[in-house]
Amino acid sequence: QKEVEQDPGPLSVPEGAIVSLNCTYSNSAFQYFMWYRQYSRKGPELLMYTYSSGNKEDGRFTAQVDKSSKYISLFIRDSQPSDSATYLCAMSVNDYKLSFGAGTTVTVRA
Amino acid sequence: DVKVTQSSRYLVKRTGEKVFLECVQDMDHENMFWYRQDPGLGLRLIYFSYDVKMKEKGDIPEGYSVSREKKERFSLILESASTNQTSMYLCASSRPEVAETQYFGPGTRLLVL
């Protein structure tokens, strides 16, 4: 079993829809939770960063962490074609070593 | 604007060749990383360096070595390339106090024939 599981999709939604992405994990020691966005032929870029449980909002993006269920989510409101990318979840105990999900490819149709 | 650059976007090499992948960051970061990215597997850490001439093995170091002679430069070496090393290679850097926040380069897509 992988340490971090992420549905690879692909996910296709119409412009303006809410995109819901999630990851589950098995290591209860994870404390830091990240979402990276990767456009085609580019490297990943950090989108959201959360410590421990709870919600974090940044514009149209909301990250949620439920440590009791070992489940994290990313919501994108009012999705735009420019949101079309692969979204990678990543987690860490307390150091440089990140465990990544496989990534979910999202397409937002105009 | 922070920047991590990689020497090549695409490389085609033959089995048995020695391959060098170069990465340079301009953020004065102590930490640098090499990952490979494969469909369905996500990013896997090959090697990590926390200072000049210092390195640690990641999850999949077999068949790879690294070199860090200067703080801004981190090289990945495939001593004898094999077809199963065909992959996307990503370099990243970070500050040690925020090690989870990593800045990635654009990647090098390597094809070994």
mmCIF file with all atom_site columns, C-alpha atoms in Angstrom:
data_model
loop_
_atom_site.group_PDB
_atom_site.id
_atom_site.type_symbol
_atom_site.label_atom_id
_atom_site.label_alt_id
_atom_site.label_comp_id
_atom_site.label_asym_id
_atom_site.label_entity_id
_atom_site.label_seq_id
_atom_site.pdbx_PDB_ins_code
_atom_site.Cartn_x
_atom_site.Cartn_y
_atom_site.Cartn_z
_atom_site.occupancy
_atom_site.B_iso_or_equiv
_atom_site.pdbx_formal_charge
_atom_site.auth_seq_id
_atom_site.auth_comp_id
_atom_site.auth_asym_id
_atom_site.auth_atom_id
_atom_site.pdbx_PDB_model_num
ATOM 1   C CA . GLN A 1 1   ? 0.000   0.000  0.000   1.00 0.00 ? 1   GLN A CA 1
ATOM 2   C CA . LYS A 1 2   ? 1.285   3.456  -0.889  1.00 0.00 ? 2   LYS A CA 1
ATOM 3   C CA . GLU A 1 3   ? 1.831   5.909  1.910   1.00 0.00 ? 3   GLU A CA 1
ATOM 4   C CA . VAL A 1 4   ? -0.225  8.557  0.076   1.00 0.00 ? 4   VAL A CA 1
ATOM 5   C CA . GLU A 1 5   ? -3.115  7.658  -2.210  1.00 0.00 ? 5   GLU A CA 1
ATOM 6   C CA . GLN A 1 6   ? -4.518  10.099 -4.744  1.00 0.00 ? 6   GLN A CA 1
ATOM 7   C CA . ASP A 1 7   ? -7.048  9.399  -7.459  1.00 0.00 ? 7   ASP A CA 1
ATOM 8   C CA . PRO A 1 8   ? -5.258  10.162 -10.760 1.00 0.00 ? 8   PRO A CA 1
ATOM 9   C CA . GLY A 1 9   ? -8.488  11.149 -12.524 1.00 0.00 ? 9   GLY A CA 1
ATOM 10  C CA . PRO A 1 10  ? -8.602  12.629 -15.066 1.00 0.00 ? 10  PRO A CA 1
ATOM 11  C CA . LEU A 1 11  ? -11.227 15.093 -13.914 1.00 0.00 ? 11  LEU A CA 1
ATOM 12  C CA . SER A 1 12  ? -13.053 17.284 -16.423 1.00 0.00 ? 12  SER A CA 1
ATOM 13  C CA . VAL A 1 13  ? -15.399 20.061 -15.268 1.00 0.00 ? 13  VAL A CA 1
ATOM 14  C CA . PRO A 1 14  ? -17.130 23.036 -16.914 1.00 0.00 ? 14  PRO A CA 1
ATOM 15  C CA . GLU A 1 15  ? -15.897 26.531 -16.221 1.00 0.00 ? 15  GLU A CA 1
ATOM 16  C CA . GLY A 1 16  ? -17.338 27.899 -12.989 1.00 0.00 ? 16  GLY A CA 1
ATOM 17  C CA . ALA A 1 17  ? -17.751 24.491 -11.328 1.00 0.00 ? 17  ALA A CA 1
ATOM 18  C CA . ILE A 1 18  ? -16.268 23.540 -7.974  1.00 0.00 ? 18  ILE A CA 1
ATOM 19  C CA . VAL A 1 19  ? -13.332 21.167 -8.265  1.00 0.00 ? 19  VAL A CA 1
ATOM 20  C CA . SER A 1 20  ? -12.858 18.754 -5.383  1.00 0.00 ? 20  SER A CA 1
ATOM 21  C CA . LEU A 1 21  ? -9.586  16.879 -4.990  1.00 0.00 ? 21  LEU A CA 1
ATOM 22  C CA . ASN A 1 22  ? -8.517  14.598 -2.177  1.00 0.00 ? 22  ASN A CA 1
ATOM 23  C CA . CYS A 1 23  ? -5.787  12.367 -0.823  1.00 0.00 ? 23  CYS A CA 1
ATOM 24  C CA . THR A 1 24  ? -5.697  9.742  1.876   1.00 0.00 ? 24  THR A CA 1
ATOM 25  C CA . TYR A 1 25  ? -2.630  8.694  3.803   1.00 0.00 ? 25  TYR A CA 1
ATOM 26  C CA . SER A 1 26  ? -1.524  6.002  6.194   1.00 0.00 ? 26  SER A CA 1
ATOM 27  C CA . ASN A 1 27  ? 1.212   7.681  8.261   1.00 0.00 ? 27  ASN A CA 1
ATOM 28  C CA . SER A 1 28  ? -0.399  9.293  11.300  1.00 0.00 ? 28  SER A CA 1
ATOM 29  C CA . ALA A 1 29  ? 2.840   11.190 12.014  1.00 0.00 ? 29  ALA A CA 1
ATOM 30  C CA . PHE A 1 30  ? 2.341   13.536 9.054   1.00 0.00 ? 30  PHE A CA 1
ATOM 31  C CA . GLN A 1 31  ? 1.966   17.113 10.267  1.00 0.00 ? 31  GLN A CA 1
ATOM 32  C CA . TYR A 1 32  ? 2.543   19.261 7.194   1.00 0.00 ? 32  TYR A CA 1
ATOM 33  C CA . PHE A 1 33  ? 0.246   19.053 4.208   1.00 0.00 ? 33  PHE A CA 1
ATOM 34  C CA . MET A 1 34  ? 0.808   20.698 0.852   1.00 0.00 ? 34  MET A CA 1
ATOM 35  C CA . TRP A 1 35  ? -0.863  20.979 -2.498  1.00 0.00 ? 35  TRP A CA 1
ATOM 36  C CA . TYR A 1 36  ? 1.310   21.588 -5.538  1.00 0.00 ? 36  TYR A CA 1
ATOM 37  C CA . ARG A 1 37  ? 0.052   22.559 -8.993  1.00 0.00 ? 37  ARG A CA 1
ATOM 38  C CA . GLN A 1 38  ? 1.900   21.384 -12.077 1.00 0.00 ? 38  GLN A CA 1
ATOM 39  C CA . TYR A 1 39  ? 1.156   22.783 -15.500 1.00 0.00 ? 39  TYR A CA 1
ATOM 40  C CA . SER A 1 40  ? 2.036   20.723 -18.553 1.00 0.00 ? 40  SER A CA 1
ATOM 41  C CA . ARG A 1 41  ? 5.803   20.649 -19.235 1.00 0.00 ? 41  ARG A CA 1
ATOM 42  C CA . LYS A 1 42  ? 6.520   22.623 -16.041 1.00 0.00 ? 42  LYS A CA 1
ATOM 43  C CA . GLY A 1 43  ? 7.751   21.820 -12.558 1.00 0.00 ? 43  GLY A CA 1
ATOM 44  C CA . PRO A 1 44  ? 5.344   21.725 -9.597  1.00 0.00 ? 44  PRO A CA 1
ATOM 45  C CA . GLU A 1 45  ? 4.665   24.973 -7.742  1.00 0.00 ? 45  GLU A CA 1
ATOM 46  C CA . LEU A 1 46  ? 3.410   25.241 -4.184  1.00 0.00 ? 46  LEU A CA 1
ATOM 47  C CA . LEU A 1 47  ? -0.263  26.184 -4.055  1.00 0.00 ? 47  LEU A CA 1
ATOM 48  C CA . MET A 1 48  ? -1.337  25.640 -0.454  1.00 0.00 ? 48  MET A CA 1
ATOM 49  C CA . TYR A 1 49  ? 0.465   24.757 2.775   1.00 0.00 ? 49  TYR A CA 1
ATOM 50  C CA . THR A 1 50  ? -1.272  23.649 5.971   1.00 0.00 ? 50  THR A CA 1
ATOM 51  C CA . TYR A 1 51  ? 0.032   22.609 9.335   1.00 0.00 ? 51  TYR A CA 1
ATOM 52  C CA . SER A 1 52  ? -1.949  20.003 11.288  1.00 0.00 ? 52  SER A CA 1
ATOM 53  C CA . SER A 1 53  ? -5.738  19.845 11.034  1.00 0.00 ? 53  SER A CA 1
ATOM 54  C CA . GLY A 1 54  ? -8.197  22.478 9.911   1.00 0.00 ? 54  GLY A CA 1
ATOM 55  C CA . ASN A 1 55  ? -9.047  24.633 6.936   1.00 0.00 ? 55  ASN A CA 1
ATOM 56  C CA . LYS A 1 56  ? -7.071  27.212 5.044   1.00 0.00 ? 56  LYS A CA 1
ATOM 57  C CA . GLU A 1 57  ? -8.450  29.526 2.417   1.00 0.00 ? 57  GLU A CA 1
ATOM 58  C CA . ASP A 1 58  ? -6.599  31.513 -0.240  1.00 0.00 ? 58  ASP A CA 1
ATOM 59  C CA . GLY A 1 59  ? -8.787  33.225 -2.794  1.00 0.00 ? 59  GLY A CA 1
ATOM 60  C CA . ARG A 1 60  ? -10.674 30.566 -4.742  1.00 0.00 ? 60  ARG A CA 1
ATOM 61  C CA . PHE A 1 61  ? -8.710  27.748 -3.098  1.00 0.00 ? 61  PHE A CA 1
ATOM 62  C CA . THR A 1 62  ? -9.535  25.982 0.170   1.00 0.00 ? 62  THR A CA 1
ATOM 63  C CA . ALA A 1 63  ? -7.429  23.247 1.725   1.00 0.00 ? 63  ALA A CA 1
ATOM 64  C CA . GLN A 1 64  ? -8.846  20.986 4.410   1.00 0.00 ? 64  GLN A CA 1
ATOM 65  C CA . VAL A 1 65  ? -7.055  18.511 6.627   1.00 0.00 ? 65  VAL A CA 1
ATOM 66  C CA . ASP A 1 66  ? -8.804  15.861 8.705   1.00 0.00 ? 66  ASP A CA 1
ATOM 67  C CA . LYS A 1 67  ? -6.105  14.053 10.637  1.00 0.00 ? 67  LYS A CA 1
ATOM 68  C CA . SER A 1 68  ? -8.569  11.785 12.429  1.00 0.00 ? 68  SER A CA 1
ATOM 69  C CA . SER A 1 69  ? -9.633  10.347 9.067   1.00 0.00 ? 69  SER A CA 1
ATOM 70  C CA . LYS A 1 70  ? -6.185  10.746 7.449   1.00 0.00 ? 70  LYS A CA 1
ATOM 71  C CA . TYR A 1 71  ? -7.795  12.661 4.624   1.00 0.00 ? 71  TYR A CA 1
ATOM 72  C CA . ILE A 1 72  ? -6.974  15.956 2.959   1.00 0.00 ? 72  ILE A CA 1
ATOM 73  C CA . SER A 1 73  ? -8.903  17.919 0.356   1.00 0.00 ? 73  SER A CA 1
ATOM 74  C CA . LEU A 1 74  ? -8.444  20.816 -2.003  1.00 0.00 ? 74  LEU A CA 1
ATOM 75  C CA . PHE A 1 75  ? -11.435 22.750 -3.328  1.00 0.00 ? 75  PHE A CA 1
ATOM 76  C CA . ILE A 1 76  ? -11.277 25.166 -6.230  1.00 0.00 ? 76  ILE A CA 1
ATOM 77  C CA . ARG A 1 77  ? -14.271 27.498 -6.492  1.00 0.00 ? 77  ARG A CA 1
ATOM 78  C CA . ASP A 1 78  ? -15.368 29.201 -9.687  1.00 0.00 ? 78  ASP A CA 1
ATOM 79  C CA . SER A 1 79  ? -12.901 27.129 -11.672 1.00 0.00 ? 79  SER A CA 1
ATOM 80  C CA . GLN A 1 80  ? -11.239 28.700 -14.705 1.00 0.00 ? 80  GLN A CA 1
ATOM 81  C CA . PRO A 1 81  ? -9.587  27.160 -17.779 1.00 0.00 ? 81  PRO A CA 1
ATOM 82  C CA . SER A 1 82  ? -6.289  28.441 -16.334 1.00 0.00 ? 82  SER A CA 1
ATOM 83  C CA . ASP A 1 83  ? -6.806  25.995 -13.433 1.00 0.00 ? 83  ASP A CA 1
ATOM 84  C CA . SER A 1 84  ? -6.292  23.083 -15.842 1.00 0.00 ? 84  SER A CA 1
ATOM 85  C CA . ALA A 1 85  ? -3.241  21.303 -14.453 1.00 0.00 ? 85  ALA A CA 1
ATOM 86  C CA . THR A 1 86  ? -2.126  18.310 -12.437 1.00 0.00 ? 86  THR A CA 1
ATOM 87  C CA . TYR A 1 87  ? -2.578  18.740 -8.694  1.00 0.00 ? 87  TYR A CA 1
ATOM 88  C CA . LEU A 1 88  ? -0.233  16.886 -6.374  1.00 0.00 ? 88  LEU A CA 1
ATOM 89  C CA . CYS A 1 89  ? -0.760  16.432 -2.665  1.00 0.00 ? 89  CYS A CA 1
ATOM 90  C CA . ALA A 1 90  ? 2.345   16.145 -0.490  1.00 0.00 ? 90  ALA A CA 1
ATOM 91  C CA . MET A 1 91  ? 2.909   15.484 3.195   1.00 0.00 ? 91  MET A CA 1
ATOM 92  C CA . SER A 1 92  ? 5.733   15.593 5.666   1.00 0.00 ? 92  SER A CA 1
ATOM 93  C CA . VAL A 1 93  ? 6.394   14.551 9.248   1.00 0.00 ? 93  VAL A CA 1
ATOM 94  C CA . ASN A 1 94  ? 8.621   17.479 10.153  1.00 0.00 ? 94  ASN A CA 1
ATOM 95  C CA . ASP A 1 95  ? 11.485  17.673 7.728   1.00 0.00 ? 95  ASP A CA 1
ATOM 96  C CA . TYR A 1 96  ? 12.544  17.839 4.141   1.00 0.00 ? 96  TYR A CA 1
ATOM 97  C CA . LYS A 1 97  ? 11.200  14.425 3.223   1.00 0.00 ? 97  LYS A CA 1
ATOM 98  C CA . LEU A 1 98  ? 7.938   14.859 1.348   1.00 0.00 ? 98  LEU A CA 1
ATOM 99  C CA . SER A 1 99  ? 5.647   11.992 0.408   1.00 0.00 ? 99  SER A CA 1
ATOM 100 C CA . PHE A 1 100 ? 3.739   12.802 -2.757  1.00 0.00 ? 100 PHE A CA 1
ATOM 101 C CA . GLY A 1 101 ? 0.515   11.529 -4.197  1.00 0.00 ? 101 GLY A CA 1
ATOM 102 C CA . ALA A 1 102 ? 0.513   10.448 -7.839  1.00 0.00 ? 102 ALA A CA 1
ATOM 103 C CA . GLY A 1 103 ? -1.330  13.612 -8.907  1.00 0.00 ? 103 GLY A CA 1
ATOM 104 C CA . THR A 1 104 ? -4.821  14.305 -10.295 1.00 0.00 ? 104 THR A CA 1
ATOM 105 C CA . THR A 1 105 ? -5.119  15.801 -13.767 1.00 0.00 ? 105 THR A CA 1
ATOM 106 C CA . VAL A 1 106 ? -7.852  18.432 -13.995 1.00 0.00 ? 106 VAL A CA 1
ATOM 107 C CA . THR A 1 107 ? -9.293  19.993 -17.144 1.00 0.00 ? 107 THR A CA 1
ATOM 108 C CA . VAL A 1 108 ? -11.645 22.976 -16.890 1.00 0.00 ? 108 VAL A CA 1
ATOM 109 C CA . ARG A 1 109 ? -13.690 23.325 -20.071 1.00 0.00 ? 109 ARG A CA 1
ATOM 110 C CA . ALA A 1 110 ? -14.513 26.840 -21.297 1.00 0.00 ? 110 ALA A CA 1
ATOM 111 C CA . ASP B 2 1   ? 11.399  36.003 -8.404  1.00 0.00 ? 1   ASP B CA 1
ATOM 112 C CA . VAL B 2 2   ? 12.804  32.698 -7.193  1.00 0.00 ? 2   VAL B CA 1
ATOM 113 C CA . LYS B 2 3   ? 14.302  30.483 -9.793  1.00 0.00 ? 3   LYS B CA 1
ATOM 114 C CA . VAL B 2 4   ? 15.498  26.929 -10.204 1.00 0.00 ? 4   VAL B CA 1
ATOM 115 C CA . THR B 2 5   ? 16.916  26.128 -13.608 1.00 0.00 ? 5   THR B CA 1
ATOM 116 C CA . GLN B 2 6   ? 17.839  22.806 -15.140 1.00 0.00 ? 6   GLN B CA 1
ATOM 117 C CA . SER B 2 7   ? 20.411  22.452 -17.876 1.00 0.00 ? 7   SER B CA 1
ATOM 118 C CA . SER B 2 8   ? 18.269  20.595 -20.380 1.00 0.00 ? 8   SER B CA 1
ATOM 119 C CA . ARG B 2 9   ? 14.548  20.235 -21.017 1.00 0.00 ? 9   ARG B CA 1
ATOM 120 C CA . TYR B 2 10  ? 14.926  17.090 -23.143 1.00 0.00 ? 10  TYR B CA 1
ATOM 121 C CA . LEU B 2 11  ? 17.720  14.559 -23.410 1.00 0.00 ? 11  LEU B CA 1
ATOM 122 C CA . VAL B 2 12  ? 18.095  11.390 -25.456 1.00 0.00 ? 12  VAL B CA 1
ATOM 123 C CA . LYS B 2 13  ? 20.880  9.024  -24.429 1.00 0.00 ? 13  LYS B CA 1
ATOM 124 C CA . ARG B 2 14  ? 21.923  5.483  -25.206 1.00 0.00 ? 14  ARG B CA 1
ATOM 125 C CA . THR B 2 15  ? 22.107  2.605  -22.747 1.00 0.00 ? 15  THR B CA 1
ATOM 126 C CA . GLY B 2 16  ? 25.436  2.584  -20.930 1.00 0.00 ? 16  GLY B CA 1
ATOM 127 C CA . GLU B 2 17  ? 26.174  6.281  -21.420 1.00 0.00 ? 17  GLU B CA 1
ATOM 128 C CA . LYS B 2 18  ? 27.131  8.484  -18.494 1.00 0.00 ? 18  LYS B CA 1
ATOM 129 C CA . VAL B 2 19  ? 24.549  11.230 -18.080 1.00 0.00 ? 19  VAL B CA 1
ATOM 130 C CA . PHE B 2 20  ? 24.873  14.514 -16.214 1.00 0.00 ? 20  PHE B CA 1
ATOM 131 C CA . LEU B 2 21  ? 21.852  16.560 -15.179 1.00 0.00 ? 21  LEU B CA 1
ATOM 132 C CA . GLU B 2 22  ? 22.597  20.003 -13.818 1.00 0.00 ? 22  GLU B CA 1
ATOM 133 C CA . CYS B 2 23  ? 20.497  22.188 -11.537 1.00 0.00 ? 23  CYS B CA 1
ATOM 134 C CA . VAL B 2 24  ? 21.123  25.756 -10.415 1.00 0.00 ? 24  VAL B CA 1
ATOM 135 C CA . GLN B 2 25  ? 19.135  27.831 -7.901  1.00 0.00 ? 25  GLN B CA 1
ATOM 136 C CA . ASP B 2 26  ? 19.474  31.538 -7.255  1.00 0.00 ? 26  ASP B CA 1
ATOM 137 C CA . MET B 2 27  ? 17.752  31.716 -3.871  1.00 0.00 ? 27  MET B CA 1
ATOM 138 C CA . ASP B 2 28  ? 20.767  30.886 -1.667  1.00 0.00 ? 28  ASP B CA 1
ATOM 139 C CA . HIS B 2 29  ? 18.941  27.790 -0.393  1.00 0.00 ? 29  HIS B CA 1
ATOM 140 C CA . GLU B 2 30  ? 20.853  25.245 1.646   1.00 0.00 ? 30  GLU B CA 1
ATOM 141 C CA . ASN B 2 31  ? 18.654  22.291 0.661   1.00 0.00 ? 31  ASN B CA 1
ATOM 142 C CA . MET B 2 32  ? 18.562  20.838 -2.837  1.00 0.00 ? 32  MET B CA 1
ATOM 143 C CA . PHE B 2 33  ? 16.788  17.744 -4.111  1.00 0.00 ? 33  PHE B CA 1
ATOM 144 C CA . TRP B 2 34  ? 16.583  15.453 -7.095  1.00 0.00 ? 34  TRP B CA 1
ATOM 145 C CA . TYR B 2 35  ? 13.308  13.631 -7.830  1.00 0.00 ? 35  TYR B CA 1
ATOM 146 C CA . ARG B 2 36  ? 12.048  11.516 -10.641 1.00 0.00 ? 36  ARG B CA 1
ATOM 147 C CA . GLN B 2 37  ? 8.427   11.659 -11.713 1.00 0.00 ? 37  GLN B CA 1
ATOM 148 C CA . ASP B 2 38  ? 6.707   8.706  -13.360 1.00 0.00 ? 38  ASP B CA 1
ATOM 149 C CA . PRO B 2 39  ? 3.031   8.286  -14.280 1.00 0.00 ? 39  PRO B CA 1
ATOM 150 C CA . GLY B 2 40  ? 1.044   6.735  -11.463 1.00 0.00 ? 40  GLY B CA 1
ATOM 151 C CA . LEU B 2 41  ? 3.983   6.900  -9.052  1.00 0.00 ? 41  LEU B CA 1
ATOM 152 C CA . GLY B 2 42  ? 4.209   10.601 -8.286  1.00 0.00 ? 42  GLY B CA 1
ATOM 153 C CA . LEU B 2 43  ? 7.503   12.151 -7.283  1.00 0.00 ? 43  LEU B CA 1
ATOM 154 C CA . ARG B 2 44  ? 10.138  9.951  -5.710  1.00 0.00 ? 44  ARG B CA 1
ATOM 155 C CA . LEU B 2 45  ? 13.208  11.351 -4.001  1.00 0.00 ? 45  LEU B CA 1
ATOM 156 C CA . ILE B 2 46  ? 16.529  10.203 -5.419  1.00 0.00 ? 46  ILE B CA 1
ATOM 157 C CA . TYR B 2 47  ? 18.998  12.293 -3.402  1.00 0.00 ? 47  TYR B CA 1
ATOM 158 C CA . PHE B 2 48  ? 18.979  15.235 -1.034  1.00 0.00 ? 48  PHE B CA 1
ATOM 159 C CA . SER B 2 49  ? 21.761  17.686 -0.179  1.00 0.00 ? 49  SER B CA 1
ATOM 160 C CA . TYR B 2 50  ? 21.640  19.971 2.860   1.00 0.00 ? 50  TYR B CA 1
ATOM 161 C CA . ASP B 2 51  ? 24.970  21.714 2.319   1.00 0.00 ? 51  ASP B CA 1
ATOM 162 C CA . VAL B 2 52  ? 27.937  21.850 -0.004  1.00 0.00 ? 52  VAL B CA 1
ATOM 163 C CA . LYS B 2 53  ? 29.504  18.400 -0.347  1.00 0.00 ? 53  LYS B CA 1
ATOM 164 C CA . MET B 2 54  ? 26.817  16.886 1.907   1.00 0.00 ? 54  MET B CA 1
ATOM 165 C CA . LYS B 2 55  ? 24.244  14.435 0.621   1.00 0.00 ? 55  LYS B CA 1
ATOM 166 C CA . GLU B 2 56  ? 21.740  11.861 1.758   1.00 0.00 ? 56  GLU B CA 1
ATOM 167 C CA . LYS B 2 57  ? 20.149  9.025  -0.134  1.00 0.00 ? 57  LYS B CA 1
ATOM 168 C CA . GLY B 2 58  ? 16.484  9.296  -0.864  1.00 0.00 ? 58  GLY B CA 1
ATOM 169 C CA . ASP B 2 59  ? 14.041  6.504  -1.591  1.00 0.00 ? 59  ASP B CA 1
ATOM 170 C CA . ILE B 2 60  ? 15.505  5.359  -4.925  1.00 0.00 ? 60  ILE B CA 1
ATOM 171 C CA . PRO B 2 61  ? 19.253  6.155  -5.089  1.00 0.00 ? 61  PRO B CA 1
ATOM 172 C CA . GLU B 2 62  ? 20.305  2.989  -6.928  1.00 0.00 ? 62  GLU B CA 1
ATOM 173 C CA . GLY B 2 63  ? 21.974  3.762  -10.243 1.00 0.00 ? 63  GLY B CA 1
ATOM 174 C CA . TYR B 2 64  ? 22.434  7.444  -9.407  1.00 0.00 ? 64  TYR B CA 1
ATOM 175 C CA . SER B 2 65  ? 25.041  9.629  -7.761  1.00 0.00 ? 65  SER B CA 1
ATOM 176 C CA . VAL B 2 66  ? 25.149  13.358 -7.015  1.00 0.00 ? 66  VAL B CA 1
ATOM 177 C CA . SER B 2 67  ? 27.629  16.158 -6.666  1.00 0.00 ? 67  SER B CA 1
ATOM 178 C CA . ARG B 2 68  ? 27.354  19.473 -4.861  1.00 0.00 ? 68  ARG B CA 1
ATOM 179 C CA . GLU B 2 69  ? 30.565  21.485 -5.099  1.00 0.00 ? 69  GLU B CA 1
ATOM 180 C CA . LYS B 2 70  ? 28.877  24.892 -4.843  1.00 0.00 ? 70  LYS B CA 1
ATOM 181 C CA . LYS B 2 71  ? 25.835  25.956 -2.856  1.00 0.00 ? 71  LYS B CA 1
ATOM 182 C CA . GLU B 2 72  ? 23.819  26.959 -5.891  1.00 0.00 ? 72  GLU B CA 1
ATOM 183 C CA . ARG B 2 73  ? 24.536  23.900 -8.035  1.00 0.00 ? 73  ARG B CA 1
ATOM 184 C CA . PHE B 2 74  ? 23.447  20.282 -7.618  1.00 0.00 ? 74  PHE B CA 1
ATOM 185 C CA . SER B 2 75  ? 24.233  17.648 -10.220 1.00 0.00 ? 75  SER B CA 1
ATOM 186 C CA . LEU B 2 76  ? 22.652  14.254 -10.770 1.00 0.00 ? 76  LEU B CA 1
ATOM 187 C CA . ILE B 2 77  ? 24.788  11.612 -12.448 1.00 0.00 ? 77  ILE B CA 1
ATOM 188 C CA . LEU B 2 78  ? 23.641  8.426  -14.101 1.00 0.00 ? 78  LEU B CA 1
ATOM 189 C CA . GLU B 2 79  ? 26.850  6.393  -14.189 1.00 0.00 ? 79  GLU B CA 1
ATOM 190 C CA . SER B 2 80  ? 25.582  3.949  -16.813 1.00 0.00 ? 80  SER B CA 1
ATOM 191 C CA . ALA B 2 81  ? 22.158  4.863  -18.128 1.00 0.00 ? 81  ALA B CA 1
ATOM 192 C CA . SER B 2 82  ? 19.569  2.138  -18.459 1.00 0.00 ? 82  SER B CA 1
ATOM 193 C CA . THR B 2 83  ? 16.169  2.122  -20.140 1.00 0.00 ? 83  THR B CA 1
ATOM 194 C CA . ASN B 2 84  ? 14.368  1.998  -16.775 1.00 0.00 ? 84  ASN B CA 1
ATOM 195 C CA . GLN B 2 85  ? 15.854  5.397  -16.006 1.00 0.00 ? 85  GLN B CA 1
ATOM 196 C CA . THR B 2 86  ? 13.742  6.966  -18.739 1.00 0.00 ? 86  THR B CA 1
ATOM 197 C CA . SER B 2 87  ? 11.743  9.501  -16.762 1.00 0.00 ? 87  SER B CA 1
ATOM 198 C CA . MET B 2 88  ? 11.109  13.148 -15.906 1.00 0.00 ? 88  MET B CA 1
ATOM 199 C CA . TYR B 2 89  ? 13.772  14.440 -13.522 1.00 0.00 ? 89  TYR B CA 1
ATOM 200 C CA . LEU B 2 90  ? 12.939  17.359 -11.264 1.00 0.00 ? 90  LEU B CA 1
ATOM 201 C CA . CYS B 2 91  ? 15.301  19.430 -9.183  1.00 0.00 ? 91  CYS B CA 1
ATOM 202 C CA . ALA B 2 92  ? 14.085  21.432 -6.185  1.00 0.00 ? 92  ALA B CA 1
ATOM 203 C CA . SER B 2 93  ? 15.479  23.643 -3.452  1.00 0.00 ? 93  SER B CA 1
ATOM 204 C CA . SER B 2 94  ? 14.319  24.918 -0.074  1.00 0.00 ? 94  SER B CA 1
ATOM 205 C CA . ARG B 2 95  ? 15.407  26.701 3.062   1.00 0.00 ? 95  ARG B CA 1
ATOM 206 C CA . PRO B 2 96  ? 16.095  24.347 5.989   1.00 0.00 ? 96  PRO B CA 1
ATOM 207 C CA . GLU B 2 97  ? 13.722  26.194 8.342   1.00 0.00 ? 97  GLU B CA 1
ATOM 208 C CA . VAL B 2 98  ? 10.846  25.692 5.873   1.00 0.00 ? 98  VAL B CA 1
ATOM 209 C CA . ALA B 2 99  ? 12.025  22.453 4.347   1.00 0.00 ? 99  ALA B CA 1
ATOM 210 C CA . GLU B 2 100 ? 8.527   21.449 3.299   1.00 0.00 ? 100 GLU B CA 1
ATOM 211 C CA . THR B 2 101 ? 8.223   24.393 0.929   1.00 0.00 ? 101 THR B CA 1
ATOM 212 C CA . GLN B 2 102 ? 10.200  23.325 -2.084  1.00 0.00 ? 102 GLN B CA 1
ATOM 213 C CA . TYR B 2 103 ? 10.755  25.271 -5.290  1.00 0.00 ? 103 TYR B CA 1
ATOM 214 C CA . PHE B 2 104 ? 10.992  23.164 -8.393  1.00 0.00 ? 104 PHE B CA 1
ATOM 215 C CA . GLY B 2 105 ? 12.761  23.546 -11.699 1.00 0.00 ? 105 GLY B CA 1
ATOM 216 C CA . PRO B 2 106 ? 10.989  22.902 -15.027 1.00 0.00 ? 106 PRO B CA 1
ATOM 217 C CA . GLY B 2 107 ? 12.234  19.317 -15.263 1.00 0.00 ? 107 GLY B CA 1
ATOM 218 C CA . THR B 2 108 ? 14.383  17.336 -17.673 1.00 0.00 ? 108 THR B CA 1
ATOM 219 C CA . ARG B 2 109 ? 12.680  14.650 -19.708 1.00 0.00 ? 109 ARG B CA 1
ATOM 220 C CA . LEU B 2 110 ? 15.249  11.904 -20.254 1.00 0.00 ? 110 LEU B CA 1
ATOM 221 C CA . LEU B 2 111 ? 14.827  9.132  -22.787 1.00 0.00 ? 111 LEU B CA 1
ATOM 222 C CA . VAL B 2 112 ? 17.295  6.253  -22.650 1.00 0.00 ? 112 VAL B CA 1
ATOM 223 C CA . LEU B 2 113 ? 17.329  4.091  -25.764 1.00 0.00 ? 113 LEU B CA 1
#
